[in-house]
XYZ file of C-alpha atoms in Angstrom:
108
model
C 114.264 55.673 58.004
C 114.137 51.978 57.126
C 110.587 52.176 55.795
C 111.399 54.879 53.272
C 115.116 54.254 52.668
C 115.368 50.488 52.922
C 118.869 49.162 53.500
C 118.211 46.426 50.928
C 117.704 49.001 48.144
C 121.015 49.555 46.307
C 120.007 53.156 45.447
C 120.730 54.178 49.028
C 124.069 52.411 49.508
C 126.674 55.070 50.309
C 124.155 57.835 49.717
C 124.942 61.313 51.044
C 122.764 61.986 54.097
C 121.713 65.299 52.542
C 119.540 63.277 50.138
C 117.535 61.923 53.084
C 117.004 65.435 54.458
C 116.010 66.772 51.032
C 113.449 63.983 50.660
C 112.053 64.658 54.145
C 111.711 68.343 53.245
C 109.895 67.496 50.005
C 107.432 65.239 51.851
C 106.877 67.861 54.553
C 106.199 70.554 51.948
C 103.930 68.269 49.908
C 101.700 67.787 52.962
C 101.602 71.529 53.654
C 103.988 71.890 56.585
C 107.068 73.908 57.407
C 109.708 73.744 60.115
C 108.569 75.231 63.391
C 111.651 74.327 65.394
C 114.524 71.849 65.291
C 116.348 70.929 68.489
C 119.447 68.740 68.136
C 121.326 67.228 71.069
C 124.629 65.488 70.373
C 125.888 63.196 73.128
C 129.564 62.362 72.820
C 132.843 62.756 74.640
C 134.889 63.673 71.585
C 135.341 65.457 69.321
C 134.371 68.733 70.867
C 131.729 70.153 68.550
C 131.945 73.872 69.286
C 134.181 74.422 66.259
C 131.832 72.895 63.722
C 128.375 73.556 65.245
C 127.933 76.702 63.128
C 128.531 74.722 59.903
C 126.125 72.011 61.059
C 123.461 74.621 61.732
C 124.076 76.321 58.397
C 123.698 72.983 56.611
C 120.415 72.151 58.389
C 119.037 75.622 57.636
C 119.947 75.248 53.959
C 118.665 71.678 53.519
C 115.352 72.324 55.288
C 114.779 75.847 53.905
C 114.318 77.425 57.311
C 115.951 80.188 59.367
C 118.763 80.064 61.911
C 116.376 81.088 64.683
C 114.428 77.857 64.224
C 117.449 75.572 64.664
C 119.212 74.808 67.944
C 122.212 72.502 68.266
C 123.769 71.600 71.577
C 126.200 68.976 72.752
C 126.931 67.247 76.005
C 129.103 64.438 77.242
C 128.002 61.211 78.835
C 130.383 61.664 81.761
C 132.562 58.705 80.726
C 129.687 56.256 81.321
C 128.874 53.306 79.006
C 129.873 53.066 75.339
C 129.399 56.788 74.708
C 131.540 57.745 77.648
C 134.157 55.181 76.622
C 134.404 56.766 73.141
C 132.938 53.682 71.428
C 129.726 55.357 70.269
C 127.805 58.596 70.152
C 124.159 59.536 70.159
C 122.088 62.226 68.496
C 118.571 63.159 69.571
C 116.483 65.420 67.350
C 113.057 66.880 68.000
C 111.312 68.627 65.110
C 108.150 70.669 65.453
C 106.191 71.176 62.242
C 103.707 73.958 61.580
C 100.798 73.679 59.155
C 101.100 76.277 56.392
C 97.932 78.341 56.032
C 97.288 80.772 53.171
C 100.156 83.154 52.438
C 102.266 81.945 55.388
C 104.259 79.553 53.164
C 107.362 81.749 53.104
C 107.540 82.587 56.828
């Protein structure tokens, strides 16, 4: 993130995170790729995310122009261990698989 959205550039100060996702999508599309799969793991004790996971998924699908079947979001706790377990931090791990677009497959 720091190479593209440098923290010393005032354009990005307080910027909505959707702008970063939109830029990533534009770059991906420019190079001829599409989303194959997105797997998100949230690691936190609180808040419980079940209530807002559907909105998170909907937002990712919209921002990255993909389908719900290509996005998975799950959450787990850190069993009260270290800063995450002590409610002082949280972690998010994301794995994205890209597929090269060939011919008329661009809209799949």
